[in-house]
Short mmCIF file of C-alpha atoms in Angstrom, two decimals:
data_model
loop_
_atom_site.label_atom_id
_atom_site.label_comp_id
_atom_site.label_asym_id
_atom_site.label_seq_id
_atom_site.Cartn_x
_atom_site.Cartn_y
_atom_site.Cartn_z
CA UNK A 17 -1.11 -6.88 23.23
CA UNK A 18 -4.66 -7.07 22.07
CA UNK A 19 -6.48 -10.75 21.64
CA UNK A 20 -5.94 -10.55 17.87
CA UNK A 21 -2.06 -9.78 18.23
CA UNK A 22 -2.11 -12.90 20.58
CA UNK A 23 -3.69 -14.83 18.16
CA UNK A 24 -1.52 -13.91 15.41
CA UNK A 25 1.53 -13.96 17.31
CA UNK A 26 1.68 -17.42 18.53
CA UNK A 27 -0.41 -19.27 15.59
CA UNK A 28 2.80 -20.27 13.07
CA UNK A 29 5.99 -19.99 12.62
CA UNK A 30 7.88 -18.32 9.62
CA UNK A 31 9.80 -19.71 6.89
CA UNK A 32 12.11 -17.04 5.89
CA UNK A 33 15.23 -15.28 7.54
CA UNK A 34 16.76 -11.94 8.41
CA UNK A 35 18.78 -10.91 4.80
CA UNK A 36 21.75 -11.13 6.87
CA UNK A 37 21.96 -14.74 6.83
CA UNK A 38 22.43 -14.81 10.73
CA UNK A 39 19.43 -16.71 11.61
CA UNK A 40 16.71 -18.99 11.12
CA UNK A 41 13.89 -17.59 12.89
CA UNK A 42 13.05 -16.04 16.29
CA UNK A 43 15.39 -13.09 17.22
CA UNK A 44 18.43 -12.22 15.84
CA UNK A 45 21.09 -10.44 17.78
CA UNK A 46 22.92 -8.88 14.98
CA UNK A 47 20.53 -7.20 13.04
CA UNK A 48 17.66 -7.04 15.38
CA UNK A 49 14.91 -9.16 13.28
CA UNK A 50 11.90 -10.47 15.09
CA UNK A 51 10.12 -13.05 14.08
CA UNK A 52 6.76 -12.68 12.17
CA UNK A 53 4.84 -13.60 9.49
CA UNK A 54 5.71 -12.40 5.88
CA UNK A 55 2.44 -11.27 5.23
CA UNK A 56 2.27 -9.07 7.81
CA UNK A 57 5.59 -7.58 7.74
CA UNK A 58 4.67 -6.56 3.81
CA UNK A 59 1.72 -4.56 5.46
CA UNK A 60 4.17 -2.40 8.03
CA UNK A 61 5.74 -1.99 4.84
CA UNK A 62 3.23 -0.61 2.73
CA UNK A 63 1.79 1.29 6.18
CA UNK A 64 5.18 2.95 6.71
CA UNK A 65 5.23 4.06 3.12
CA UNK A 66 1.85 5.58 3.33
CA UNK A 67 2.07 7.61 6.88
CA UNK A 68 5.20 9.25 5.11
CA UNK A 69 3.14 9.94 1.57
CA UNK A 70 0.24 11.38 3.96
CA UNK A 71 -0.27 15.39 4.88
CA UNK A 72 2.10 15.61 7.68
CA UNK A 73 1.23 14.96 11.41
CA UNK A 74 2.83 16.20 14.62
CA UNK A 75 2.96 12.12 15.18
CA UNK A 76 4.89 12.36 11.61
CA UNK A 77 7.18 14.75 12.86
CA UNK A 78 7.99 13.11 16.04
CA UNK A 79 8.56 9.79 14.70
CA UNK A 80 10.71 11.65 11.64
CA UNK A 81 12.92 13.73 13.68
CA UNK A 82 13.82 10.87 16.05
CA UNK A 83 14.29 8.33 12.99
CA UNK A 84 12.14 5.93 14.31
CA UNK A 85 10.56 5.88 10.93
CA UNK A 86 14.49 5.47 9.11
CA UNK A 87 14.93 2.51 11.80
CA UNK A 88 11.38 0.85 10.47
CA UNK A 89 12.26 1.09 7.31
CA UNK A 90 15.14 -0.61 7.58
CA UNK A 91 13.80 -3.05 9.96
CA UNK A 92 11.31 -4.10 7.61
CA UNK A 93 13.76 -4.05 4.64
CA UNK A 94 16.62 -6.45 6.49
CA UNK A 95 13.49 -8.85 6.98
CA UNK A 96 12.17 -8.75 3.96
CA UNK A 97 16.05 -9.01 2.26
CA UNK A 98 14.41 -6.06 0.18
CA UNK A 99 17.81 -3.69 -0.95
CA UNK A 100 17.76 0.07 0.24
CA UNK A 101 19.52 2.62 -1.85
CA UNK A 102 22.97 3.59 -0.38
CA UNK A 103 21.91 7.63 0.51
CA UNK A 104 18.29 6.08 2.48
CA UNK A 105 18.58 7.20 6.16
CA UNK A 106 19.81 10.80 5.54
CA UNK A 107 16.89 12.30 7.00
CA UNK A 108 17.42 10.33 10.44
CA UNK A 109 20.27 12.94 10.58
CA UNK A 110 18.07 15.73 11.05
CA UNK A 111 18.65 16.03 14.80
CA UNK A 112 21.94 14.49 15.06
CA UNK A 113 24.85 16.32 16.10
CA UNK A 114 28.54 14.97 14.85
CA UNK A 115 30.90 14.33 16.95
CA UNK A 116 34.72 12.63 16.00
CA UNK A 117 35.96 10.89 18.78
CA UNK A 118 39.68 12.32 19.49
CA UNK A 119 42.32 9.10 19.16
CA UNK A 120 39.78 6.36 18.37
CA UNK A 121 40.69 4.78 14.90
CA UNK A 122 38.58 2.16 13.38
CA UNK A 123 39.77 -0.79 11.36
CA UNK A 124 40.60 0.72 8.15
CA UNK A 125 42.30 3.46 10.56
CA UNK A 126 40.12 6.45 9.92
CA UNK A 127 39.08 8.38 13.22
CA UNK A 128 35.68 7.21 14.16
CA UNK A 129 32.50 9.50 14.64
CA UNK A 130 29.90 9.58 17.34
CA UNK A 131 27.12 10.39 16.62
CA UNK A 132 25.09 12.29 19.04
CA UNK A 133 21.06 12.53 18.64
CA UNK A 134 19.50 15.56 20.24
CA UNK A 135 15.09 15.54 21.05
CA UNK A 136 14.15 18.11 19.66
CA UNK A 137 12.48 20.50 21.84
CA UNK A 138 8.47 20.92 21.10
CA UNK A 139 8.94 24.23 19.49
CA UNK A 140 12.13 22.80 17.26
CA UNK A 141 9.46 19.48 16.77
CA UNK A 142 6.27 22.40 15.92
CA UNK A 143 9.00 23.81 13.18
CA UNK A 144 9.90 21.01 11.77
CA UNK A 145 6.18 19.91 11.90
CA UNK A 146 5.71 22.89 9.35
CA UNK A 147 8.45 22.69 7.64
CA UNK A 148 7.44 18.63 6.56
CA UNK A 149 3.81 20.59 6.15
CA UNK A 150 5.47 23.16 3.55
CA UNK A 151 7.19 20.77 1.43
CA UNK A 152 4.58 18.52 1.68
CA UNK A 153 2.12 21.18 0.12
CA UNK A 154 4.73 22.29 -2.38
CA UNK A 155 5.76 18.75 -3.59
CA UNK A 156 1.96 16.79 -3.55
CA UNK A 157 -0.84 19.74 -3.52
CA UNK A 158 0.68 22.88 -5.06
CA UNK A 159 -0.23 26.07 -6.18
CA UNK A 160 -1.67 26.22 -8.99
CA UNK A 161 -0.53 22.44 -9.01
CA UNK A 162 2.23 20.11 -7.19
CA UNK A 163 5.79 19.48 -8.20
CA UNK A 164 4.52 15.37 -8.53
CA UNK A 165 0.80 15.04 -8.52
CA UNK A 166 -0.13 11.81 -5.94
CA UNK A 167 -2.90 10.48 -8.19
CA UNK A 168 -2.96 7.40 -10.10
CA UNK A 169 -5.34 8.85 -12.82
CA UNK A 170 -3.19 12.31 -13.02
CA UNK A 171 0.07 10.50 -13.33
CA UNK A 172 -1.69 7.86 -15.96
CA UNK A 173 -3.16 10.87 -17.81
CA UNK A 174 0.14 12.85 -18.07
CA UNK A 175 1.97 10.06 -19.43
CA UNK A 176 -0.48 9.17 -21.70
CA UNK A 177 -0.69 12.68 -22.76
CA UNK A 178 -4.06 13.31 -22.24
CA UNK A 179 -5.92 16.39 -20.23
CA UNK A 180 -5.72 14.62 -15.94
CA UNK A 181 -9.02 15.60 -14.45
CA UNK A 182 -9.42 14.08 -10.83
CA UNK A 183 -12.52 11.39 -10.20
CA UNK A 184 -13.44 11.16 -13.73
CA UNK A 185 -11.02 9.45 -15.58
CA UNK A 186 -10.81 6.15 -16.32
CA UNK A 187 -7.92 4.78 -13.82
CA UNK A 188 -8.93 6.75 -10.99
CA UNK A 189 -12.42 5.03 -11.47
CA UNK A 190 -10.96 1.62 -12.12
CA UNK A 191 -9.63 2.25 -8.61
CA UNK A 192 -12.80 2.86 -7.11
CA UNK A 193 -14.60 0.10 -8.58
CA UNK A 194 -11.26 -2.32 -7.54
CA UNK A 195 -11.46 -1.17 -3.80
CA UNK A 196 -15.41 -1.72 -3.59
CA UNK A 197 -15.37 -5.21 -4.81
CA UNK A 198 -13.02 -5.49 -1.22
CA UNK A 199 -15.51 -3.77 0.67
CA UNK A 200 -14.07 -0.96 0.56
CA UNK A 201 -15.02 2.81 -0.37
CA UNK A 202 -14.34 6.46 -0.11
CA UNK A 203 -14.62 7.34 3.89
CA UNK A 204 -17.46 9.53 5.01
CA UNK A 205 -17.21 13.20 5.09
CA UNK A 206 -14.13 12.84 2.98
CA UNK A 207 -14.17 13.77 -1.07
CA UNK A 208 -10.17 12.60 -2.15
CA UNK A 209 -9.86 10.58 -4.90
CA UNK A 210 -9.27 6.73 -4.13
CA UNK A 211 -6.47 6.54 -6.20
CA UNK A 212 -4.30 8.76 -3.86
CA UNK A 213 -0.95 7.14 -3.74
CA UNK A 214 -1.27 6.94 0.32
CA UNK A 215 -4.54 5.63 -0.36
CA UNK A 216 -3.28 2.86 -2.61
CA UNK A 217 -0.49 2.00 -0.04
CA UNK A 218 -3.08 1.60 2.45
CA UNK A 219 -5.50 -0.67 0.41
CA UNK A 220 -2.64 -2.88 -0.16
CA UNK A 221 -1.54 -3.01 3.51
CA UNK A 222 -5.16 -3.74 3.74
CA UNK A 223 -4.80 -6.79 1.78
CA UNK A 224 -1.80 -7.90 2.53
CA UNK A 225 -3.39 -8.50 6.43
CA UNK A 226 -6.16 -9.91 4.82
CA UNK A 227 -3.67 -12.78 3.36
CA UNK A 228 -1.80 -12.81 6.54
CA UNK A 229 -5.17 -14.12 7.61
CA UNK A 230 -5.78 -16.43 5.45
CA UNK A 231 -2.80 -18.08 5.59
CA UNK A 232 -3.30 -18.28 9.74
CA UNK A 233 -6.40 -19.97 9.22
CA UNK A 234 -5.35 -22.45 6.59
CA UNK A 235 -2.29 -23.14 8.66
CA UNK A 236 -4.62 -23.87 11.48
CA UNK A 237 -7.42 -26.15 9.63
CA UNK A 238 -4.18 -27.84 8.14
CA UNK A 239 -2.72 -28.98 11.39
CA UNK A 240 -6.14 -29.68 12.53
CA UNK A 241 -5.95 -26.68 15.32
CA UNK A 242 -9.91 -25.69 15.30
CA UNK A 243 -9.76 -23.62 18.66
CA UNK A 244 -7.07 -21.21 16.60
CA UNK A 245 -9.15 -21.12 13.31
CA UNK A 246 -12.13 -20.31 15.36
CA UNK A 247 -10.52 -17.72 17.37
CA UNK A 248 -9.11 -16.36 13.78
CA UNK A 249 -12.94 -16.32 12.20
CA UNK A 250 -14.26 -14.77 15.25
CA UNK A 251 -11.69 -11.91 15.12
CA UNK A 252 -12.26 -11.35 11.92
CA UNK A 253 -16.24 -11.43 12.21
CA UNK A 254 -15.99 -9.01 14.94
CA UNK A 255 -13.80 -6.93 13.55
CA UNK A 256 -14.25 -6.54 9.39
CA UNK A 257 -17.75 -7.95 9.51
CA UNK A 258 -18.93 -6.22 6.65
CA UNK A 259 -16.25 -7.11 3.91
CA UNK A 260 -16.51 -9.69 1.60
CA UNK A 261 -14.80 -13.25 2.01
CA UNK A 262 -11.64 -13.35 0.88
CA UNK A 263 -13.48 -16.19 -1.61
CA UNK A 264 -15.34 -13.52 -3.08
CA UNK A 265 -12.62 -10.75 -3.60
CA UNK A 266 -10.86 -10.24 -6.96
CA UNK A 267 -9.20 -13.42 -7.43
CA UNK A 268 -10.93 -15.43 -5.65
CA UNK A 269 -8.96 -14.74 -2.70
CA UNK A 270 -6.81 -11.54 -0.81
CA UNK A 271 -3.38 -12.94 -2.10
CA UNK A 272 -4.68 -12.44 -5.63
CA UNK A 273 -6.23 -9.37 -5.02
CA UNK A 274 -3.56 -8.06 -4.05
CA UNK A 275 -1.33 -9.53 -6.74
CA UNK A 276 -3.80 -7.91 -9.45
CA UNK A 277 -4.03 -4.41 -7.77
CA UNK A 278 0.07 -4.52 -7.92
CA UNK A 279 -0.46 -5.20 -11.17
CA UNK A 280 -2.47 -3.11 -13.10
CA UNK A 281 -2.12 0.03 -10.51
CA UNK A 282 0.85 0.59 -8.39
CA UNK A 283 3.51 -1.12 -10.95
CA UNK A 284 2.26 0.83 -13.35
CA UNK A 285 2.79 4.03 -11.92
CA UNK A 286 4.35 4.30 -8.73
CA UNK A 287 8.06 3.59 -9.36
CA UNK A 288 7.82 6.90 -11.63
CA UNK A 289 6.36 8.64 -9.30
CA UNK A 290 8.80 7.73 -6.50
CA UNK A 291 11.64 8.50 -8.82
CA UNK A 292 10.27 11.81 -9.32
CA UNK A 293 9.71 12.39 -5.76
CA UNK A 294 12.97 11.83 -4.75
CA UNK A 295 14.24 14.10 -7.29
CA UNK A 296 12.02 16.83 -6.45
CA UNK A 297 12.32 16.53 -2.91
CA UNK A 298 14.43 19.36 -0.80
CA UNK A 299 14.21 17.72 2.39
CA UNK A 300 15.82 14.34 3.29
CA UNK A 301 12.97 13.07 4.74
CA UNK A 302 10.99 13.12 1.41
CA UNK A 303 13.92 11.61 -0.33
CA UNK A 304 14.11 8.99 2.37
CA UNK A 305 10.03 7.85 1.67
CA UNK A 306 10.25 8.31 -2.10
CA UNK A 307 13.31 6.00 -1.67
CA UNK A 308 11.59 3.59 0.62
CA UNK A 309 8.49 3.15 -1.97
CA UNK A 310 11.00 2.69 -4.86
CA UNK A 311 12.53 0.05 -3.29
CA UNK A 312 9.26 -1.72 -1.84
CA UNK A 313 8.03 -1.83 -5.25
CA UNK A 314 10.78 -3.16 -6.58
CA UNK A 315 11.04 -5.78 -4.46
CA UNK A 316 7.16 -7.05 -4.67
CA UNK A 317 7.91 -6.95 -8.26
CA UNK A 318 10.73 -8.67 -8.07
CA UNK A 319 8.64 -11.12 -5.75
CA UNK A 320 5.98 -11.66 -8.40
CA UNK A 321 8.04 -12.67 -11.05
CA UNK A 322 9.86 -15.03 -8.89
CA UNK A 323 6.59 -16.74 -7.98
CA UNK A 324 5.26 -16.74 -11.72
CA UNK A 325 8.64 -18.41 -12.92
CA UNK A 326 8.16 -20.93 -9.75
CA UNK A 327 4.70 -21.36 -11.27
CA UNK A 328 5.31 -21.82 -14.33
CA UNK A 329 7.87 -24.70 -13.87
#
């Protein structure tokens, strides 16, 4: 554990549950939920979405064909109490051989079924690598164009039924200007349009640390804990010392920031394009993310309305 983790780790504890009702806080033995902040467990969210909208990786494929990325997702979703789809998980299958058990009945009195996972062996893990790669290519890059474009400004365009060019339109650019008031711009060496939906997952993981932060550091000048808050403004010094204060984002602070970009980027166009993922997709895997980012946005929309209302009283 590095000396941020440490920091973050033991600095507050949460106020919410597992959705499963079975506990308060700490570890729960039934469903597996480990205590953390919410903050920060919105970012794995967003993160997981985004390393399965990304080209394909052999770490992709690995963590795919095991189901370590299915058992994430639902990780984070129990925590969260954020609703999966009743089909998510199929692609955890992929290696998974089954198996009925001969004279075992469960409680209803059907025969049970084992089921058996299998590693893959590396050349089965470099073939599914390409075969991710393949639909990948087919579904968000295309020739002459994808089955669902990934861009904000291509998706906006469409819909508004307008000509989509990439970097010069006006959402994609609203993008760009929205990420460099955080600090943030197009990486070196790299020419991809900001408004990449991987890109846009990642910006809001980005923030939603960023308010993880915060709310570490208020918790700690709160309860009067100044070795903690230093330790938190000297992490974040030495690591991020070149973004703004959270003061001086959109806002006025990350929390907002990242309520705004919600607001008048991914709401706007993400659920479609999730929904149209999922029905393009030919491989469970696809169908599995698309599914995942459906129901993430659904839930932080869900989220935002709850908190207007609460504001509002």
């Amino acid at each position: 554990m590095t000396d941020k983790e440490e920091t973050m780790a033991g600095s507050q504890e949460t106020d919410f549950a597992c959705g499963c009702d079975c506990c308060t806080d700490a570890e729960c033995d039934e469903c597996g939920y480990v205590e953390g902040t919410e903050w920060a467990i919105r970012a794995a969210a967003w993160e997981l979405a985004a390393l399965g909208l990304r080209y394909p990786t052999k770490e992709l494929a690995e963590i795919a064909a095991s189901g370590e990325w299915v058992d994430a997702a639902e990780e984070v979703a129990i925590v969260l109490d954020m609703p999966l789809p009743e089909d998510f998980g199929e692609s955890a299958l992929e290696f998974v051989d089954e198996v009925a058990a001969a004279g075992v009945e469960g409680s209803e009195g059907e025969a049970v079924v084992e089921y058996v996972f299998e590693m893959p062996s590396d050349e089965e893990l470099d073939a599914f690598m390409h075969k991710l790669r393949a639909e990948a290519t087919r579904l968000m890059i295309g020739a002459p164009k994808p089955a669902v474009s990934p861009f904000e400004g291509v998706q906006r365009a469409e819909a508004e039924g307008v000509q989509p060019l990439l970097f010069v339109n006006p959402h994609s650019m609203a993008v760009e200007r929205f990420m460099k008031s955080c600090g943030l711009g197009r990486p070196e060496g790299t020419n991809e349009p900001l408004d990449h939906v991987a890109t846009e997952c990642e910006f809001l993981q980005h923030l939603a640390l960023r308010a993880d932060e915060d709310a570490l550091l208020a918790e700690a000048l709160e309860t009067g804990d100044e070795e903690q808050a230093a330790a938190i403004a000297q992490l974040r010094e030495a690591d991020t010392p070149e973004l703004p204060e959270s003061a001086n984002l959109p806002g006025g602070s990350a929390e907002a920031a990242y309520g705004q970009f919600e607001r008048e980027h991914a709401f706007v166009w993400m659920p479609g394009f999730a929904e149209a993922l999922k029905e393009e997709s030919r491989m469970p895997f696809f169908k599995d993310v698309a599914a995942f980012l459906g129901a993430l946005l659904a839930f932080e929309q869900s989220y935002q309305e709850e908190g207007a209302d609460e504001a509002g009283e």
